[in-house]
mmCIF file with all atom_site columns, C-alpha atoms in Angstrom:
data_model
loop_
_atom_site.group_PDB
_atom_site.id
_atom_site.type_symbol
_atom_site.label_atom_id
_atom_site.label_alt_id
_atom_site.label_comp_id
_atom_site.label_asym_id
_atom_site.label_entity_id
_atom_site.label_seq_id
_atom_site.pdbx_PDB_ins_code
_atom_site.Cartn_x
_atom_site.Cartn_y
_atom_site.Cartn_z
_atom_site.occupancy
_atom_site.B_iso_or_equiv
_atom_site.pdbx_formal_charge
_atom_site.auth_seq_id
_atom_site.auth_comp_id
_atom_site.auth_asym_id
_atom_site.auth_atom_id
_atom_site.pdbx_PDB_model_num
ATOM 1   C CA . MET F 1 1   ? 227.864 90.727  -30.466 1.00 95.00 ? 1   MET F CA 1
ATOM 2   C CA . GLU F 1 2   ? 225.141 91.672  -28.009 1.00 96.00 ? 2   GLU F CA 1
ATOM 3   C CA . HIS F 1 3   ? 221.591 92.061  -29.332 1.00 96.00 ? 3   HIS F CA 1
ATOM 4   C CA . SER F 1 4   ? 218.971 93.834  -27.255 1.00 96.00 ? 4   SER F CA 1
ATOM 5   C CA . LYS F 1 5   ? 215.260 94.184  -27.935 1.00 95.00 ? 5   LYS F CA 1
ATOM 6   C CA . ARG F 1 6   ? 212.862 96.483  -26.133 1.00 95.00 ? 6   ARG F CA 1
ATOM 7   C CA . VAL F 1 7   ? 209.062 96.308  -26.544 1.00 94.00 ? 7   VAL F CA 1
ATOM 8   C CA . ALA F 1 8   ? 206.800 99.166  -25.456 1.00 95.00 ? 8   ALA F CA 1
ATOM 9   C CA . ALA F 1 9   ? 203.038 98.563  -25.523 1.00 92.00 ? 9   ALA F CA 1
ATOM 10  C CA . GLY F 1 10  ? 200.005 99.155  -23.334 1.00 85.00 ? 10  GLY F CA 1
ATOM 11  C CA . GLY F 1 11  ? 201.716 101.795 -21.232 1.00 86.00 ? 11  GLY F CA 1
ATOM 12  C CA . GLY F 1 12  ? 204.661 99.567  -20.201 1.00 91.00 ? 12  GLY F CA 1
ATOM 13  C CA . SER F 1 13  ? 207.856 98.160  -21.616 1.00 93.00 ? 13  SER F CA 1
ATOM 14  C CA . SER F 1 14  ? 210.119 95.086  -21.398 1.00 94.00 ? 14  SER F CA 1
ATOM 15  C CA . GLU F 1 15  ? 213.688 94.546  -22.545 1.00 94.00 ? 15  GLU F CA 1
ATOM 16  C CA . SER F 1 16  ? 215.850 91.473  -23.132 1.00 95.00 ? 16  SER F CA 1
ATOM 17  C CA . ALA F 1 17  ? 219.445 91.085  -24.358 1.00 94.00 ? 17  ALA F CA 1
ATOM 18  C CA . THR F 1 18  ? 221.720 88.171  -25.222 1.00 95.00 ? 18  THR F CA 1
ATOM 19  C CA . ALA F 1 19  ? 225.289 87.909  -26.463 1.00 96.00 ? 19  ALA F CA 1
ATOM 20  C CA . SER F 1 20  ? 227.075 85.547  -28.825 1.00 96.00 ? 20  SER F CA 1
ATOM 21  C CA . SER F 1 21  ? 230.465 85.336  -30.514 1.00 95.00 ? 21  SER F CA 1
ATOM 22  C CA . ALA F 1 22  ? 232.095 83.668  -33.497 1.00 93.00 ? 22  ALA F CA 1
ATOM 23  C CA . LEU F 1 23  ? 235.259 83.719  -35.580 1.00 92.00 ? 23  LEU F CA 1
ATOM 24  C CA . THR F 1 24  ? 234.791 85.581  -38.853 1.00 90.00 ? 24  THR F CA 1
ATOM 25  C CA . LEU F 1 25  ? 237.219 86.087  -41.712 1.00 91.00 ? 25  LEU F CA 1
ATOM 26  C CA . GLY F 1 26  ? 237.603 88.888  -44.221 1.00 92.00 ? 26  GLY F CA 1
ATOM 27  C CA . ALA F 1 27  ? 239.921 90.542  -46.729 1.00 94.00 ? 27  ALA F CA 1
ATOM 28  C CA . SER F 1 28  ? 240.981 94.155  -47.160 1.00 93.00 ? 28  SER F CA 1
ATOM 29  C CA . ALA F 1 29  ? 243.046 96.282  -49.492 1.00 93.00 ? 29  ALA F CA 1
ATOM 30  C CA . SER F 1 30  ? 244.638 99.563  -48.418 1.00 93.00 ? 30  SER F CA 1
ATOM 31  C CA . VAL F 1 31  ? 246.708 102.435 -49.806 1.00 94.00 ? 31  VAL F CA 1
ATOM 32  C CA . GLY F 1 32  ? 248.463 105.067 -47.770 1.00 93.00 ? 32  GLY F CA 1
ATOM 33  C CA . VAL F 1 33  ? 251.452 107.242 -47.082 1.00 94.00 ? 33  VAL F CA 1
ATOM 34  C CA . ARG F 1 34  ? 253.978 107.425 -44.223 1.00 92.00 ? 34  ARG F CA 1
ATOM 35  C CA . THR F 1 35  ? 255.993 110.625 -43.712 1.00 94.00 ? 35  THR F CA 1
ATOM 36  C CA . PRO F 1 36  ? 259.148 110.747 -41.538 1.00 91.00 ? 36  PRO F CA 1
ATOM 37  C CA . LEU F 1 37  ? 259.302 113.106 -38.580 1.00 91.00 ? 37  LEU F CA 1
ATOM 38  C CA . ALA F 1 38  ? 262.280 113.912 -36.319 1.00 85.00 ? 38  ALA F CA 1
ATOM 39  C CA . SER F 1 39  ? 264.237 111.249 -34.420 1.00 85.00 ? 39  SER F CA 1
ATOM 40  C CA . GLY F 1 40  ? 263.022 108.250 -36.429 1.00 89.00 ? 40  GLY F CA 1
ATOM 41  C CA . LEU F 1 41  ? 259.346 108.915 -35.802 1.00 94.00 ? 41  LEU F CA 1
ATOM 42  C CA . PHE F 1 42  ? 256.811 108.845 -38.618 1.00 95.00 ? 42  PHE F CA 1
ATOM 43  C CA . VAL F 1 43  ? 253.144 109.669 -39.163 1.00 97.00 ? 43  VAL F CA 1
ATOM 44  C CA . GLY F 1 44  ? 250.896 108.080 -41.769 1.00 96.00 ? 44  GLY F CA 1
ATOM 45  C CA . GLY F 1 45  ? 247.409 107.797 -43.138 1.00 97.00 ? 45  GLY F CA 1
ATOM 46  C CA . GLU F 1 46  ? 245.639 105.171 -45.178 1.00 96.00 ? 46  GLU F CA 1
ATOM 47  C CA . LEU F 1 47  ? 242.354 104.340 -46.848 1.00 98.00 ? 47  LEU F CA 1
ATOM 48  C CA . GLU F 1 48  ? 241.022 100.781 -46.959 1.00 95.00 ? 48  GLU F CA 1
ATOM 49  C CA . GLY F 1 49  ? 238.285 98.693  -48.432 1.00 96.00 ? 49  GLY F CA 1
ATOM 50  C CA . VAL F 1 50  ? 236.974 95.646  -46.544 1.00 94.00 ? 50  VAL F CA 1
ATOM 51  C CA . TYR F 1 51  ? 235.123 92.549  -47.728 1.00 95.00 ? 51  TYR F CA 1
ATOM 52  C CA . ALA F 1 52  ? 233.782 90.344  -44.903 1.00 92.00 ? 52  ALA F CA 1
ATOM 53  C CA . GLY F 1 53  ? 233.220 86.618  -44.951 1.00 87.00 ? 53  GLY F CA 1
ATOM 54  C CA . ARG F 1 54  ? 229.650 85.311  -45.127 1.00 82.00 ? 54  ARG F CA 1
ATOM 55  C CA . ARG F 1 55  ? 229.648 83.525  -41.759 1.00 88.00 ? 55  ARG F CA 1
ATOM 56  C CA . PRO F 1 56  ? 227.051 85.084  -39.416 1.00 93.00 ? 56  PRO F CA 1
ATOM 57  C CA . ILE F 1 57  ? 227.083 85.418  -35.654 1.00 95.00 ? 57  ILE F CA 1
ATOM 58  C CA . ARG F 1 58  ? 223.905 83.772  -34.284 1.00 96.00 ? 58  ARG F CA 1
ATOM 59  C CA . GLY F 1 59  ? 222.055 83.933  -30.978 1.00 96.00 ? 59  GLY F CA 1
ATOM 60  C CA . THR F 1 60  ? 218.678 83.547  -29.320 1.00 95.00 ? 60  THR F CA 1
ATOM 61  C CA . ILE F 1 61  ? 216.851 86.340  -27.579 1.00 93.00 ? 61  ILE F CA 1
ATOM 62  C CA . GLN F 1 62  ? 215.410 85.340  -24.208 1.00 90.00 ? 62  GLN F CA 1
ATOM 63  C CA . PRO F 1 63  ? 211.746 86.090  -23.560 1.00 91.00 ? 63  PRO F CA 1
ATOM 64  C CA . THR F 1 64  ? 210.280 88.147  -20.746 1.00 92.00 ? 64  THR F CA 1
ATOM 65  C CA . ALA F 1 65  ? 207.337 86.566  -18.940 1.00 84.00 ? 65  ALA F CA 1
ATOM 66  C CA . SER F 1 66  ? 205.320 89.314  -17.289 1.00 81.00 ? 66  SER F CA 1
ATOM 67  C CA . GLY F 1 67  ? 202.070 88.304  -19.010 1.00 84.00 ? 67  GLY F CA 1
ATOM 68  C CA . GLU F 1 68  ? 201.699 91.835  -20.387 1.00 85.00 ? 68  GLU F CA 1
ATOM 69  C CA . PRO F 1 69  ? 201.308 93.049  -23.993 1.00 87.00 ? 69  PRO F CA 1
ATOM 70  C CA . HIS F 1 70  ? 204.881 94.446  -23.874 1.00 91.00 ? 70  HIS F CA 1
ATOM 71  C CA . ASP F 1 71  ? 206.545 91.059  -23.314 1.00 92.00 ? 71  ASP F CA 1
ATOM 72  C CA . VAL F 1 72  ? 209.584 90.295  -25.484 1.00 93.00 ? 72  VAL F CA 1
ATOM 73  C CA . TRP F 1 73  ? 208.951 87.066  -27.384 1.00 91.00 ? 73  TRP F CA 1
ATOM 74  C CA . PRO F 1 74  ? 211.678 84.435  -27.746 1.00 92.00 ? 74  PRO F CA 1
ATOM 75  C CA . GLY F 1 75  ? 213.410 84.271  -31.126 1.00 92.00 ? 75  GLY F CA 1
ATOM 76  C CA . GLU F 1 76  ? 216.627 83.721  -33.025 1.00 95.00 ? 76  GLU F CA 1
ATOM 77  C CA . TRP F 1 77  ? 218.794 86.557  -34.314 1.00 96.00 ? 77  TRP F CA 1
ATOM 78  C CA . ASP F 1 78  ? 221.862 86.836  -36.501 1.00 96.00 ? 78  ASP F CA 1
ATOM 79  C CA . PHE F 1 79  ? 224.333 89.429  -37.747 1.00 95.00 ? 79  PHE F CA 1
ATOM 80  C CA . ARG F 1 80  ? 226.940 89.561  -40.476 1.00 95.00 ? 80  ARG F CA 1
ATOM 81  C CA . ASP F 1 81  ? 229.122 92.191  -42.079 1.00 94.00 ? 81  ASP F CA 1
ATOM 82  C CA . ARG F 1 82  ? 229.136 92.572  -45.838 1.00 94.00 ? 82  ARG F CA 1
ATOM 83  C CA . PHE F 1 83  ? 231.631 95.202  -46.981 1.00 96.00 ? 83  PHE F CA 1
ATOM 84  C CA . GLY F 1 84  ? 232.978 98.592  -45.944 1.00 96.00 ? 84  GLY F CA 1
ATOM 85  C CA . VAL F 1 85  ? 235.426 101.435 -46.400 1.00 98.00 ? 85  VAL F CA 1
ATOM 86  C CA . GLY F 1 86  ? 237.426 103.375 -43.877 1.00 97.00 ? 86  GLY F CA 1
ATOM 87  C CA . GLY F 1 87  ? 240.631 105.081 -42.891 1.00 97.00 ? 87  GLY F CA 1
ATOM 88  C CA . ASN F 1 88  ? 243.387 104.914 -40.295 1.00 97.00 ? 88  ASN F CA 1
ATOM 89  C CA . VAL F 1 89  ? 245.940 107.307 -38.828 1.00 98.00 ? 89  VAL F CA 1
ATOM 90  C CA . LEU F 1 90  ? 249.339 105.857 -37.805 1.00 97.00 ? 90  LEU F CA 1
ATOM 91  C CA . LEU F 1 91  ? 252.094 107.105 -35.476 1.00 97.00 ? 91  LEU F CA 1
ATOM 92  C CA . GLY F 1 92  ? 255.235 105.063 -35.172 1.00 96.00 ? 92  GLY F CA 1
ATOM 93  C CA . ILE F 1 93  ? 258.980 104.694 -34.981 1.00 95.00 ? 93  ILE F CA 1
ATOM 94  C CA . GLU F 1 94  ? 261.507 103.344 -37.494 1.00 91.00 ? 94  GLU F CA 1
ATOM 95  C CA . ILE F 1 95  ? 264.072 100.779 -36.340 1.00 87.00 ? 95  ILE F CA 1
ATOM 96  C CA . ARG F 1 96  ? 267.199 99.544  -38.115 1.00 78.00 ? 96  ARG F CA 1
ATOM 97  C CA . ALA F 1 97  ? 267.325 102.125 -40.900 1.00 74.00 ? 97  ALA F CA 1
ATOM 98  C CA . GLY F 1 98  ? 263.643 101.759 -41.732 1.00 72.00 ? 98  GLY F CA 1
ATOM 99  C CA . GLU F 1 99  ? 263.692 97.961  -42.157 1.00 87.00 ? 99  GLU F CA 1
ATOM 100 C CA . VAL F 1 100 ? 261.266 97.637  -39.237 1.00 93.00 ? 100 VAL F CA 1
ATOM 101 C CA . GLN F 1 101 ? 258.514 100.067 -38.257 1.00 93.00 ? 101 GLN F CA 1
ATOM 102 C CA . GLY F 1 102 ? 256.450 99.765  -35.104 1.00 96.00 ? 102 GLY F CA 1
ATOM 103 C CA . TYR F 1 103 ? 253.321 101.863 -34.739 1.00 97.00 ? 103 TYR F CA 1
ATOM 104 C CA . VAL F 1 104 ? 249.982 102.527 -33.086 1.00 98.00 ? 104 VAL F CA 1
ATOM 105 C CA . PHE F 1 105 ? 246.927 103.196 -35.212 1.00 98.00 ? 105 PHE F CA 1
ATOM 106 C CA . GLY F 1 106 ? 243.351 104.327 -34.905 1.00 98.00 ? 106 GLY F CA 1
ATOM 107 C CA . GLY F 1 107 ? 240.579 104.631 -37.415 1.00 97.00 ? 107 GLY F CA 1
ATOM 108 C CA . ILE F 1 108 ? 236.931 104.447 -38.296 1.00 97.00 ? 108 ILE F CA 1
ATOM 109 C CA . ARG F 1 109 ? 235.041 102.499 -40.944 1.00 96.00 ? 109 ARG F CA 1
ATOM 110 C CA . ARG F 1 110 ? 231.635 102.571 -42.539 1.00 97.00 ? 110 ARG F CA 1
ATOM 111 C CA . ILE F 1 111 ? 230.526 98.935  -42.685 1.00 96.00 ? 111 ILE F CA 1
ATOM 112 C CA . TRP F 1 112 ? 227.330 97.759  -44.348 1.00 96.00 ? 112 TRP F CA 1
ATOM 113 C CA . SER F 1 113 ? 225.936 94.918  -42.266 1.00 96.00 ? 113 SER F CA 1
ATOM 114 C CA . GLU F 1 114 ? 222.882 92.659  -42.180 1.00 96.00 ? 114 GLU F CA 1
ATOM 115 C CA . PHE F 1 115 ? 220.874 92.416  -38.962 1.00 95.00 ? 115 PHE F CA 1
ATOM 116 C CA . ALA F 1 116 ? 218.070 89.954  -38.324 1.00 94.00 ? 116 ALA F CA 1
ATOM 117 C CA . THR F 1 117 ? 215.808 89.293  -35.370 1.00 94.00 ? 117 THR F CA 1
ATOM 118 C CA . SER F 1 118 ? 212.708 87.150  -34.922 1.00 93.00 ? 118 SER F CA 1
ATOM 119 C CA . GLY F 1 119 ? 209.996 86.470  -32.407 1.00 90.00 ? 119 GLY F CA 1
ATOM 120 C CA . VAL F 1 120 ? 207.712 83.489  -31.791 1.00 91.00 ? 120 VAL F CA 1
ATOM 121 C CA . ASP F 1 121 ? 204.201 84.337  -30.587 1.00 86.00 ? 121 ASP F CA 1
ATOM 122 C CA . PRO F 1 122 ? 203.753 82.108  -27.489 1.00 84.00 ? 122 PRO F CA 1
ATOM 123 C CA . GLU F 1 123 ? 199.983 81.943  -28.033 1.00 84.00 ? 123 GLU F CA 1
ATOM 124 C CA . THR F 1 124 ? 199.922 80.922  -31.694 1.00 87.00 ? 124 THR F CA 1
ATOM 125 C CA . GLY F 1 125 ? 203.470 79.646  -32.360 1.00 86.00 ? 125 GLY F CA 1
ATOM 126 C CA . GLU F 1 126 ? 203.742 81.950  -35.390 1.00 89.00 ? 126 GLU F CA 1
ATOM 127 C CA . THR F 1 127 ? 207.222 83.304  -36.156 1.00 90.00 ? 127 THR F CA 1
ATOM 128 C CA . GLY F 1 128 ? 207.868 86.789  -37.478 1.00 89.00 ? 128 GLY F CA 1
ATOM 129 C CA . GLU F 1 129 ? 211.277 87.937  -38.710 1.00 91.00 ? 129 GLU F CA 1
ATOM 130 C CA . ARG F 1 130 ? 212.685 91.381  -39.367 1.00 91.00 ? 130 ARG F CA 1
ATOM 131 C CA . ARG F 1 131 ? 215.830 91.542  -41.515 1.00 93.00 ? 131 ARG F CA 1
ATOM 132 C CA . GLU F 1 132 ? 217.572 94.871  -42.199 1.00 93.00 ? 132 GLU F CA 1
ATOM 133 C CA . GLN F 1 133 ? 220.672 96.024  -44.032 1.00 95.00 ? 133 GLN F CA 1
ATOM 134 C CA . ARG F 1 134 ? 222.162 99.043  -42.254 1.00 95.00 ? 134 ARG F CA 1
ATOM 135 C CA . GLY F 1 135 ? 225.434 100.910 -42.051 1.00 96.00 ? 135 GLY F CA 1
ATOM 136 C CA . ARG F 1 136 ? 227.418 100.992 -38.853 1.00 96.00 ? 136 ARG F CA 1
ATOM 137 C CA . TRP F 1 137 ? 230.503 102.954 -37.731 1.00 97.00 ? 137 TRP F CA 1
ATOM 138 C CA . PRO F 1 138 ? 233.042 100.769 -35.860 1.00 97.00 ? 138 PRO F CA 1
ATOM 139 C CA . SER F 1 139 ? 236.083 102.576 -34.453 1.00 97.00 ? 139 SER F CA 1
ATOM 140 C CA . THR F 1 140 ? 239.396 100.721 -34.038 1.00 97.00 ? 140 THR F CA 1
ATOM 141 C CA . LEU F 1 141 ? 242.570 101.146 -31.969 1.00 98.00 ? 141 LEU F CA 1
ATOM 142 C CA . GLY F 1 142 ? 245.610 98.885  -32.230 1.00 98.00 ? 142 GLY F CA 1
ATOM 143 C CA . VAL F 1 143 ? 249.317 98.256  -32.697 1.00 98.00 ? 143 VAL F CA 1
ATOM 144 C CA . GLY F 1 144 ? 251.300 96.865  -35.604 1.00 97.00 ? 144 GLY F CA 1
ATOM 145 C CA . PHE F 1 145 ? 254.695 96.448  -37.203 1.00 95.00 ? 145 PHE F CA 1
ATOM 146 C CA . THR F 1 146 ? 256.013 96.468  -40.748 1.00 94.00 ? 146 THR F CA 1
ATOM 147 C CA . LEU F 1 147 ? 259.010 94.551  -42.078 1.00 94.00 ? 147 LEU F CA 1
ATOM 148 C CA . ARG F 1 148 ? 260.684 95.909  -45.250 1.00 88.00 ? 148 ARG F CA 1
ATOM 149 C CA . ARG F 1 149 ? 262.959 93.214  -46.613 1.00 83.00 ? 149 ARG F CA 1
ATOM 150 C CA . GLY F 1 150 ? 262.115 92.812  -50.266 1.00 84.00 ? 150 GLY F CA 1
ATOM 151 C CA . TRP F 1 151 ? 258.357 92.314  -49.961 1.00 89.00 ? 151 TRP F CA 1
ATOM 152 C CA . VAL F 1 152 ? 256.645 94.450  -47.325 1.00 92.00 ? 152 VAL F CA 1
ATOM 153 C CA . VAL F 1 153 ? 254.964 92.458  -44.534 1.00 95.00 ? 153 VAL F CA 1
ATOM 154 C CA . ASP F 1 154 ? 252.554 94.164  -42.168 1.00 95.00 ? 154 ASP F CA 1
ATOM 155 C CA . VAL F 1 155 ? 251.025 92.564  -39.027 1.00 97.00 ? 155 VAL F CA 1
ATOM 156 C CA . ARG F 1 156 ? 248.384 94.187  -36.799 1.00 97.00 ? 156 ARG F CA 1
ATOM 157 C CA . ILE F 1 157 ? 246.220 93.539  -33.799 1.00 98.00 ? 157 ILE F CA 1
ATOM 158 C CA . GLY F 1 158 ? 243.338 95.854  -32.988 1.00 97.00 ? 158 GLY F CA 1
ATOM 159 C CA . TYR F 1 159 ? 240.164 96.252  -30.965 1.00 98.00 ? 159 TYR F CA 1
ATOM 160 C CA . SER F 1 160 ? 236.994 97.593  -32.569 1.00 96.00 ? 160 SER F CA 1
ATOM 161 C CA . ARG F 1 161 ? 233.582 98.537  -31.262 1.00 97.00 ? 161 ARG F CA 1
ATOM 162 C CA . SER F 1 162 ? 230.274 99.903  -32.592 1.00 97.00 ? 162 SER F CA 1
ATOM 163 C CA . LEU F 1 163 ? 226.697 100.365 -31.485 1.00 96.00 ? 163 LEU F CA 1
ATOM 164 C CA . THR F 1 164 ? 223.788 100.330 -33.959 1.00 96.00 ? 164 THR F CA 1
ATOM 165 C CA . GLU F 1 165 ? 220.268 101.133 -32.819 1.00 96.00 ? 165 GLU F CA 1
ATOM 166 C CA . TRP F 1 166 ? 216.953 101.839 -34.450 1.00 94.00 ? 166 TRP F CA 1
ATOM 167 C CA . THR F 1 167 ? 213.224 101.967 -33.664 1.00 94.00 ? 167 THR F CA 1
ATOM 168 C CA . VAL F 1 168 ? 210.273 100.451 -35.500 1.00 92.00 ? 168 VAL F CA 1
ATOM 169 C CA . ALA F 1 169 ? 206.743 101.649 -34.804 1.00 92.00 ? 169 ALA F CA 1
ATOM 170 C CA . ILE F 1 170 ? 203.767 99.422  -35.635 1.00 88.00 ? 170 ILE F CA 1
ATOM 171 C CA . PRO F 1 171 ? 200.181 100.116 -34.479 1.00 91.00 ? 171 PRO F CA 1
ATOM 172 C CA . GLY F 1 172 ? 200.142 100.005 -30.675 1.00 89.00 ? 172 GLY F CA 1
ATOM 173 C CA . ILE F 1 173 ? 203.723 98.752  -30.318 1.00 91.00 ? 173 ILE F CA 1
ATOM 174 C CA . LEU F 1 174 ? 207.157 100.387 -30.330 1.00 94.00 ? 174 LEU F CA 1
ATOM 175 C CA . LEU F 1 175 ? 210.169 98.124  -30.962 1.00 93.00 ? 175 LEU F CA 1
ATOM 176 C CA . ASP F 1 176 ? 213.717 99.248  -30.169 1.00 95.00 ? 176 ASP F CA 1
ATOM 177 C CA . TYR F 1 177 ? 216.588 97.153  -31.538 1.00 95.00 ? 177 TYR F CA 1
ATOM 178 C CA . GLY F 1 178 ? 220.226 97.401  -30.547 1.00 95.00 ? 178 GLY F CA 1
ATOM 179 C CA . TYR F 1 179 ? 223.370 95.584  -31.709 1.00 96.00 ? 179 TYR F CA 1
ATOM 180 C CA . ALA F 1 180 ? 226.638 96.250  -29.838 1.00 97.00 ? 180 ALA F CA 1
ATOM 181 C CA . ALA F 1 181 ? 229.537 94.733  -31.779 1.00 95.00 ? 181 ALA F CA 1
ATOM 182 C CA . SER F 1 182 ? 233.055 94.429  -30.400 1.00 96.00 ? 182 SER F CA 1
ATOM 183 C CA . GLY F 1 183 ? 235.999 92.275  -31.329 1.00 94.00 ? 183 GLY F CA 1
ATOM 184 C CA . VAL F 1 184 ? 239.680 91.705  -31.631 1.00 96.00 ? 184 VAL F CA 1
ATOM 185 C CA . THR F 1 185 ? 241.070 91.761  -35.155 1.00 93.00 ? 185 THR F CA 1
ATOM 186 C CA . ILE F 1 186 ? 244.308 90.145  -36.249 1.00 95.00 ? 186 ILE F CA 1
ATOM 187 C CA . SER F 1 187 ? 245.547 90.919  -39.726 1.00 94.00 ? 187 SER F CA 1
ATOM 188 C CA . ALA F 1 188 ? 248.563 90.142  -41.880 1.00 94.00 ? 188 ALA F CA 1
ATOM 189 C CA . GLY F 1 189 ? 249.236 91.916  -45.123 1.00 93.00 ? 189 GLY F CA 1
ATOM 190 C CA . ILE F 1 190 ? 251.761 91.816  -47.958 1.00 92.00 ? 190 ILE F CA 1
ATOM 191 C CA . GLY F 1 191 ? 252.816 94.794  -50.062 1.00 88.00 ? 191 GLY F CA 1
ATOM 192 C CA . LEU F 1 192 ? 254.930 95.185  -53.173 1.00 83.00 ? 192 LEU F CA 1
ATOM 193 C CA . PRO F 1 193 ? 258.709 95.527  -52.734 1.00 80.00 ? 193 PRO F CA 1
ATOM 194 C CA . ARG F 1 194 ? 260.030 99.087  -52.776 1.00 70.00 ? 194 ARG F CA 1
#
């Protein structure tokens, strides 16, 4: 996660950004269909619901030191996902009479996340925090395979990315916040036997 903060005041502006990472866990449930095409190929679609773990990603924004009213103050920030819904499209190939399926997938989700940033006034030492719950739209690309021997086992690895930005105007100051989230997801799922 990279968090950026831009302050515009007094006819000038300053910007600072820092990045941090962490391992987070979550659970999801999905339903979908896979339809065979010619020569062992198949296409599929699925809908999923996601519940994220409560562990946040934390970092500290670095201050700018121009001595101007538009300086970015130092402060801690954090981010965590809450829950979401989304969908994927799959394209793959069946191997060994459908016992194994390999595929590529891509999709998009609507994730409701919590964003927080703070600043410490260097003159007074007072801390102000802004905490927001906003939706974001991560897109994902990846590969996976499914084993169909009794229970269905599905394993995937994917890469996802999103950018969430917004602006807050207070008298004499304009604050622009940005959170660029990216990550590698590894998932294993179990389905009912067919």
